[in-house]
Amino acid sequence: MQLGDRDLGTRQVNNTTIVTLEINGETVRAPAGTSIMRAAAEAGIPIPKLCATDSLEAFGSCRMCLVQLDGKPGLVSSCTQPVQQDLRVVTQNDEIARLRRGVMELYISDHPLDCLTCAANGDCELQDVAGQVGLRDVRYADGSNHDNDRIDTSNPYFTYDPSKCIVCSRCVRACEEVQGTFALTIDGRGFASRVATGAEDFFASECVSCGACVQACPTATLMEKSVIDHGVPDRSIVTTCAYCGVGCSFKAEMKGDQVVRMMPWKDGKANHGHSCVKGRFAWGYANHQDRITEPMIRNGITDQWQIVSWDEAIQFAANRLTGIQKEHGQFSIGGITSSRCTNEEVWVVQKMIRAAFNNNNVDTCARVCHSPTGYGLKQTFGTSAGTQHFDSVTEADVIMIIGANPTDAHPVFASQIKRRVRDGAKLIVIDPRQIDLVRSAHIEASYHLPLLPGTNVPMMNAFAHVLINEGLLDENFVRERCDLESFNAWQEFATQEENSPAAVAKITGVPEEDIRLAAKLFAAAGNGAIYYGLGVTEHSQGSTMVMAMANLAMATGNIGRMGVGVNPLRGQNNVQGSCDMGSFPHELPGYRSVTDDAARGEFDRHWGVSLHNEPGLRIPNMLDDACAGTFKGLYIQGEDIAQSDPNTLHVEAALTNMECVIVQDLFLNETAKFAHVFLPGTSFLEKDGTFINAERRINRVRPVMKTQTGMAEWEVTQALANAMGYAMSYSTSAEIMDEIAQLTPSFTNVSFDFLDEHGSVQWPCNASAPEGTPIMHVDGFVRGKGLFILTDYQPTSETANRKFPLLLTTGRILSQYNVGAQTRRTENVRWLEEDTLEIHPADAEVRGIKNHDWVSIRSRIGEITLRADISERVAIGVVYTTFHHPMTGTNVVTTELSDWATDCPEYKVTAVEISPANHRSAWQEKFISRRDQQIDLLPVE
Amino acid sequence: MNNPATIIEPHRNQTGGTISALRALVLANGYIRDVDQKTVAELFNISQAEVRGIVSFYADLRTDPPANKIIQVCQAEACQASGCRSLTATLENRLNIAMGESTPDNEFALENVYCLGHCANGPAAMIAGAIYTNLSSADVDALMTGKPDTAPTEIVETNNRLIFNRCGRVDPLDFDAYRAEGGFPAAPISAESVLSEIRNSGLRGRGGAGFPAHVKWQTVADQLDNQKYIVCNADEGDSGTFADRLIMEGDPFLLIEGMAIAARAVGASKGFIYLRSEYPKAARILTEALQIAQREGALNESFDIALFIGAGAYICGEETSLLESLEGKRGIVRAKPPLPAIEGLFGKPTLVHNVITLCSVPWIINNGGEAYRRFGVGHSTGTMPFQLSGNVQRGGLIELPFGMPLGEFLDTYGRGTRSGRPIKAVQIGGPLGAYLSREHLDTPLTYEAMAAIGAGIGHGGIVVFDDTVDLIEQAKYAFAFCEHESCGKCTPCRIGSVRGRELMEDIQKNGCTKEKLILVKDLCEVMEKTSLCQMGGMTPIPVVSAIRHFPDDFGLEQ
């Protein structure tokens, strides 16, 4: 049933001093600093309230919660009054009751009396409190009111109706304290006070549509349009968002099997009751008309798709795959697991590939994003994952963000960063662009180092140089916790002249003094925390950079407690899980090498097979071999390599050359245009399993509706494995997790029951850590001693030159998610209808480019056309775009270069030239004709 | 139009700089444009929404192009008592517009303002920072063509002027003269001794609350924090009060020294004077006095004072609203706890005091707390600068020890009404003060005696009304003033003030009934007991006193 969570009025206070007081004659105990309101609520004595809510600081404006203290005259608001030893509180007597009715009478004298037809009927705190205080009569007749105030419907997801506003300011405070955007204010003063944005309406304003204000609003003033349309929900199920690596917990609030709204769950350990526009509102794609729910097959990719039964589709696929293997060999087929499907679904796919395909040709989308994290942190610390939880940021003193844009890509976590910075932590941003975190309302980075794309490693080397020369090494930590031989080698390397700030300034384009001061700020911090993203990993030296940051963290002793750490901001909702589930050609689940006989033996025994003992193909290898004609069949679960992988023309050529491309997805995506089998997938609202977020936190995904396709995705994969001769017989997802727990040392104690009881858990969760592991490497590194690794700078071969003098880097924005498969099928398109190219005014001017002009972007690989957006957020010489719309074809221009250790593509550095254009590029023309052709090939209704 | 960035730039690092920058933009361009708001947001790194919130809160921060000549006519009680209503009506007729409007050719506009501090010479008006006093309907043409005529406010030469003895006698900006009379001694006494003398003196806050000063000082002194502040509340918004204005214009070094002594006693390193924008002359004199004090070393790195000018909001005289405003935000009242003495400006321990309170300090320190205690009666120790205005022959500032009966005070200093008609009502303590009738004339002017009859000394303003006053109109005005100045945060004040005004209008139009009075009484109880601050909390006082002391005006049978 779930639905409404208890609201205790004011924030929880953690204090070891406990105070004893008396409320209405009852003895109550509470931590010192707790408000009387909260202490009473926790003791089962609710006090009427309107402006108080426990996600926000107490405000004291509604005057409903007044109580009497120690028999003295004069009442005080219990939300703003802390408990005191031996205080005697009375929360209810005749005078208080009369006054509460009097205040409520004033509220209602300025409120429309249409409760019965109001969208909040049944879910309105004003209604509740009017009932609680026993209001019977409003004697103020026909006075001034706000009934005729205009309703603002500009935001696609919620409305603002000022006529119902009680000026509790909860929305303003939520936007300030929780989200940190400060998009709301009160306009005017006195009776004229109304909530307002800084623009003419919500859509035009600074509002980022996170929904915190709607959630905080106690009346129908700010209300989801879905609730206005469908009414108040009647039950809820706790599940996990399917967008980014923050992994927010939500209550899916339902009527029947229809989702009415997604409400952030207060007990979610990653998000603590907050959300962003995507998870909160952009879930309608699950019911979009583009959704395909029936299996389809076709002989060739220019043939018409045929709708068939599941059995027929599975058999068709199995026959083709086994046929290919007979003709081209054991290694001619493989698969890609999804970073967005559940762990259970991913596990079954990699198991099918190893046990039924009989090879190790399995890879995942982490290849193209955080594979260097896996490699780099494993080498230095021994674990392929981040070291902290999100709450750790609350104790950071200096926060260093490198190659990440949290306000756009991990918005809920960005709000936590901003709150910490407003509380006094310092911020360093290392990024070619002036991201929002550099300077936005009430936040300013102490240093923004706008380095040239591709120069991350020398920047870290300069930091090392500075910290050693300034005597800021944490020698105790290094001596106790790290491998001294590697440290000595590293120290000698770091102090070389080529790593000095002066030398590095020339390479990076950042002033020497800024480098020095930023390095000192970080190194001298009590708690220094590093957060990084794809701007670190998607480079030819991605792994090197990860190791450089790990070196820095060890040298400054910033590991193993709150407020520090090396924190990868993992992009996808389950990319961490997908990696943990062994979706790698060289590693079995739990990051053990396929060549490790003991590990492989365990799987052999359990699965009743003899697994191949050599590493298989990575995605780039699969594509290369496909072009060469030796790789012919591919099972792709929930990923769109034709849009998201680099060098699109190469990907298209590879796919075209294959004989059996199987796509398991929700929509006909770019890759499906090259497919022979389409296996319809399920949205997160239909899945029953788990996701793992950037904190290593395993969260439950619970189904709120039955599958639209008739089969769970793992059931489909299981059927294919069976059809190819390997017997699998899971009957529930829980069983799959039980097997995962048996075979993965970090997951031993995990099960659905465990998760239902604990809410969520961060792995490792096993005998040595039965309740999970919030912070890693507390006493020692997983590998024993932390290893320093030398990080020589090898510049990428992709440098700006006369022909391609600018450097293109790519990224994401708040309202769209990655390839946009989900978000483009929601109202979020209103915020970004097309990808644009950000270019500095100086670069635009010499090329004769004006704002909004069409421009052509050309690299040595390919060419596309888009509109220009002239901005000083990029430095001179750097241009930037997003990749949310398939027709943009951003990856037509990105290159084949990649990280030396993991093949993670170097999306972030492409040498390009920009010039005015008046037509689409050749690829884009071809895209349009192919798109139209493939739409024609869909089954006729 | 000038570039907003150049106008805003000098204020970027000032405390409360957002408001100062916005005021500067109004001064430069006449009003605030969208581009100005966006530039303020950008340069101060706050959101556009926040800027909009600030601009919309303060009356001075206008967003429409102003008329060429804006005539601001004071509508507060003292000027009401001396005839501002008929002056306003004449102006409205003459210009053919209503109060609050502009003429079609944008040549003239009429705006209301609440208290210019020239209450003893009302009715008063302000045009472009110049004050005009003793106005009558006959002066309307002169007002429109603008002949400045500010009559000085008399400071009566009573004995025992512990605060005002130098005013009128010295050049306010002569620092050497100030020092020669004992100011800024080279070897000041210790902080502990200062605290002790203040405690002995029994000094109570002169702003209106009358809270024992030494309690606040000790609380701030006891806080362990490297940064503490002292803030002087010079937002003298009460109608009928002008003592702060006179002392700031007449003896600014007294205030500066008082602040310096208090700062040393509590450990504050930085002081602020929050001055209302309706006192332009005081602003000029204080600015110069601060510069002189800095030059002479009386203000230095260990203690310095900055002047902040408000932007037209009475509520900013409430100490927590003042602190919000001084931080550059909307003047919203804060809940207490925490007390400003513990968590005040920017969350730091802050001593907030009225001008007169601080100006009382140097005498106490020079002569001892015991000596101060010998003036006055009971717990009302020391002297109070009473401010007499309204319908009196002779208004002005009269500094006296507490204790003189009200009637004697009026006879001695007011010398009867200006109109010659009998006194009907006396409002004491500002717009939130009680209306007393002839029955109360023998009440001594002390905190205790006034409290006993449901009234208060407040900031010492006494406004006299003759028998043409209509107490329903005055009660309505009490609600209307609250409506105008409410910060809007709490419901009893935000909505209650409007309902009260509407009730009074109904009574005026349709007569008074028992039910209506019960509703008024209930509303007054709600506002008194549940309002967040004294704006809403004390608005019932004039209303209830009007009904209780003048039942005939309400058409009630006794």
mmCIF file of N, CA and C in Angstrom, chain A residues 187-229:
data_model
loop_
_atom_site.group_PDB
_atom_site.id
_atom_site.type_symbol
_atom_site.label_atom_id
_atom_site.label_comp_id
_atom_site.label_asym_id
_atom_site.label_seq_id
_atom_site.Cartn_x
_atom_site.Cartn_y
_atom_site.Cartn_z
ATOM 1 N N ASP A 187 7.063 36.857 -4.949
ATOM 2 C CA ASP A 187 6.985 38.177 -5.580
ATOM 3 C C ASP A 187 6.101 39.063 -4.720
ATOM 4 N N GLY A 188 6.576 40.287 -4.455
ATOM 5 C CA GLY A 188 5.769 41.216 -3.689
ATOM 6 C C GLY A 188 5.884 40.959 -2.199
ATOM 7 N N ARG A 189 5.074 41.634 -1.420
ATOM 8 C CA ARG A 189 5.059 41.390 0.020
ATOM 9 C C ARG A 189 3.628 41.515 0.513
ATOM 10 N N GLY A 190 3.422 41.121 1.767
ATOM 11 C CA GLY A 190 2.084 41.195 2.325
ATOM 12 C C GLY A 190 1.105 40.316 1.571
ATOM 13 N N PHE A 191 -0.104 40.760 1.449
ATOM 14 C CA PHE A 191 -1.174 39.982 0.841
ATOM 15 C C PHE A 191 -0.879 39.680 -0.607
ATOM 16 N N ALA A 192 -0.123 40.555 -1.259
ATOM 17 C CA ALA A 192 0.188 40.348 -2.675
ATOM 18 C C ALA A 192 1.208 39.250 -2.898
ATOM 19 N N SER A 193 1.800 38.703 -1.843
ATOM 20 C CA SER A 193 2.851 37.687 -1.998
ATOM 21 C C SER A 193 2.354 36.506 -2.809
ATOM 22 N N ARG A 194 3.081 36.185 -3.872
ATOM 23 C CA ARG A 194 2.761 35.008 -4.672
ATOM 24 C C ARG A 194 4.078 34.357 -5.077
ATOM 25 N N VAL A 195 4.057 33.059 -5.173
ATOM 26 C CA VAL A 195 5.228 32.340 -5.667
ATOM 27 C C VAL A 195 5.465 32.746 -7.112
ATOM 28 N N ALA A 196 6.725 32.962 -7.470
ATOM 29 C CA ALA A 196 7.034 33.353 -8.856
ATOM 30 C C ALA A 196 8.420 32.859 -9.229
ATOM 31 N N THR A 197 8.647 32.745 -10.540
ATOM 32 C CA THR A 197 9.994 32.478 -11.030
ATOM 33 C C THR A 197 10.599 33.819 -11.438
ATOM 34 N N GLY A 198 11.784 33.802 -12.010
ATOM 35 C CA GLY A 198 12.400 35.034 -12.456
ATOM 36 C C GLY A 198 12.038 35.387 -13.886
ATOM 37 N N ALA A 199 11.103 34.638 -14.471
ATOM 38 C CA ALA A 199 10.727 34.888 -15.865
ATOM 39 C C ALA A 199 9.209 34.957 -15.952
ATOM 40 N N GLU A 200 8.671 34.966 -17.167
ATOM 41 C CA GLU A 200 7.215 35.148 -17.268
ATOM 42 C C GLU A 200 6.447 33.877 -16.917
ATOM 43 N N ASP A 201 7.086 32.709 -17.018
ATOM 44 C CA ASP A 201 6.426 31.490 -16.558
ATOM 45 C C ASP A 201 7.485 30.437 -16.247
ATOM 46 N N PHE A 202 7.042 29.284 -15.758
ATOM 47 C CA PHE A 202 7.966 28.240 -15.332
ATOM 48 C C PHE A 202 8.869 27.779 -16.461
ATOM 49 N N PHE A 203 8.278 27.566 -17.632
ATOM 50 C CA PHE A 203 9.077 26.975 -18.709
ATOM 51 C C PHE A 203 10.195 27.907 -19.142
ATOM 52 N N ALA A 204 9.907 29.209 -19.107
ATOM 53 C CA ALA A 204 10.904 30.180 -19.561
ATOM 54 C C ALA A 204 11.947 30.478 -18.487
ATOM 55 N N SER A 205 11.775 29.947 -17.314
ATOM 56 C CA SER A 205 12.590 30.385 -16.171
ATOM 57 C C SER A 205 13.802 29.494 -15.957
ATOM 58 N N GLU A 206 14.449 29.726 -14.818
ATOM 59 C CA GLU A 206 15.631 28.949 -14.443
ATOM 60 C C GLU A 206 15.258 27.558 -13.920
ATOM 61 N N CYS A 207 13.983 27.281 -13.815
ATOM 62 C CA CYS A 207 13.505 25.996 -13.294
ATOM 63 C C CYS A 207 14.039 24.832 -14.112
ATOM 64 N N VAL A 208 14.534 23.782 -13.450
ATOM 65 C CA VAL A 208 15.021 22.606 -14.171
ATOM 66 C C VAL A 208 14.039 21.444 -14.060
ATOM 67 N N SER A 209 12.819 21.738 -13.593
ATOM 68 C CA SER A 209 11.753 20.746 -13.619
ATOM 69 C C SER A 209 12.105 19.481 -12.833
ATOM 70 N N CYS A 210 12.747 19.650 -11.705
ATOM 71 C CA CYS A 210 13.104 18.484 -10.903
ATOM 72 C C CYS A 210 11.911 17.974 -10.110
ATOM 73 N N GLY A 211 10.893 18.798 -9.945
ATOM 74 C CA GLY A 211 9.706 18.360 -9.241
ATOM 75 C C GLY A 211 9.756 18.502 -7.736
ATOM 76 N N ALA A 212 10.840 19.044 -7.194
ATOM 77 C CA ALA A 212 10.924 19.156 -5.734
ATOM 78 C C ALA A 212 9.843 20.087 -5.198
ATOM 79 N N CYS A 213 9.531 21.141 -5.932
ATOM 80 C CA CYS A 213 8.515 22.081 -5.473
ATOM 81 C C CYS A 213 7.136 21.435 -5.496
ATOM 82 N N VAL A 214 6.883 20.635 -6.527
ATOM 83 C CA VAL A 214 5.584 19.981 -6.636
ATOM 84 C C VAL A 214 5.400 19.012 -5.479
ATOM 85 N N GLN A 215 6.500 18.339 -5.162
ATOM 86 C CA GLN A 215 6.471 17.376 -4.061
ATOM 87 C C GLN A 215 6.261 18.083 -2.735
ATOM 88 N N ALA A 216 6.863 19.263 -2.583
ATOM 89 C CA ALA A 216 6.795 19.970 -1.314
ATOM 90 C C ALA A 216 5.455 20.675 -1.113
ATOM 91 N N CYS A 217 4.763 20.974 -2.191
ATOM 92 C CA CYS A 217 3.544 21.772 -2.092
ATOM 93 C C CYS A 217 2.443 21.025 -1.362
ATOM 94 N N PRO A 218 1.909 21.594 -0.281
ATOM 95 C CA PRO A 218 0.888 20.872 0.467
ATOM 96 C C PRO A 218 -0.505 20.963 -0.132
ATOM 97 N N THR A 219 -0.703 21.836 -1.124
ATOM 98 C CA THR A 219 -2.026 21.983 -1.713
ATOM 99 C C THR A 219 -1.949 21.644 -3.196
ATOM 100 N N ALA A 220 -2.977 22.052 -3.945
ATOM 101 C CA ALA A 220 -2.985 21.778 -5.380
ATOM 102 C C ALA A 220 -2.302 22.880 -6.169
ATOM 103 N N THR A 221 -1.622 23.786 -5.491
ATOM 104 C CA THR A 221 -1.025 24.919 -6.193
ATOM 105 C C THR A 221 -0.022 24.447 -7.236
ATOM 106 N N LEU A 222 0.887 23.554 -6.820
ATOM 107 C CA LEU A 222 1.820 22.936 -7.767
ATOM 108 C C LEU A 222 1.426 21.476 -7.842
ATOM 109 N N MET A 223 1.006 21.072 -9.004
ATOM 110 C CA MET A 223 0.387 19.745 -9.116
ATOM 111 C C MET A 223 0.797 19.083 -10.420
ATOM 112 N N GLU A 224 1.091 17.780 -10.335
ATOM 113 C CA GLU A 224 1.420 17.038 -11.557
ATOM 114 C C GLU A 224 0.206 17.008 -12.480
ATOM 115 N N LYS A 225 0.464 17.223 -13.755
ATOM 116 C CA LYS A 225 -0.645 17.163 -14.716
ATOM 117 C C LYS A 225 -1.239 15.761 -14.750
ATOM 118 N N SER A 226 -0.395 14.757 -14.510
ATOM 119 C CA SER A 226 -0.922 13.388 -14.555
ATOM 120 C C SER A 226 -1.918 13.146 -13.432
ATOM 121 N N VAL A 227 -1.729 13.813 -12.298
ATOM 122 C CA VAL A 227 -2.695 13.639 -11.209
ATOM 123 C C VAL A 227 -3.968 14.427 -11.505
ATOM 124 N N ILE A 228 -3.791 15.597 -12.097
ATOM 125 C CA ILE A 228 -4.976 16.367 -12.477
ATOM 126 C C ILE A 228 -5.826 15.525 -13.428
ATOM 127 N N ASP A 229 -5.143 14.831 -14.352
ATOM 128 C CA ASP A 229 -5.873 14.048 -15.351
ATOM 129 C C ASP A 229 -6.454 12.766 -14.778
#
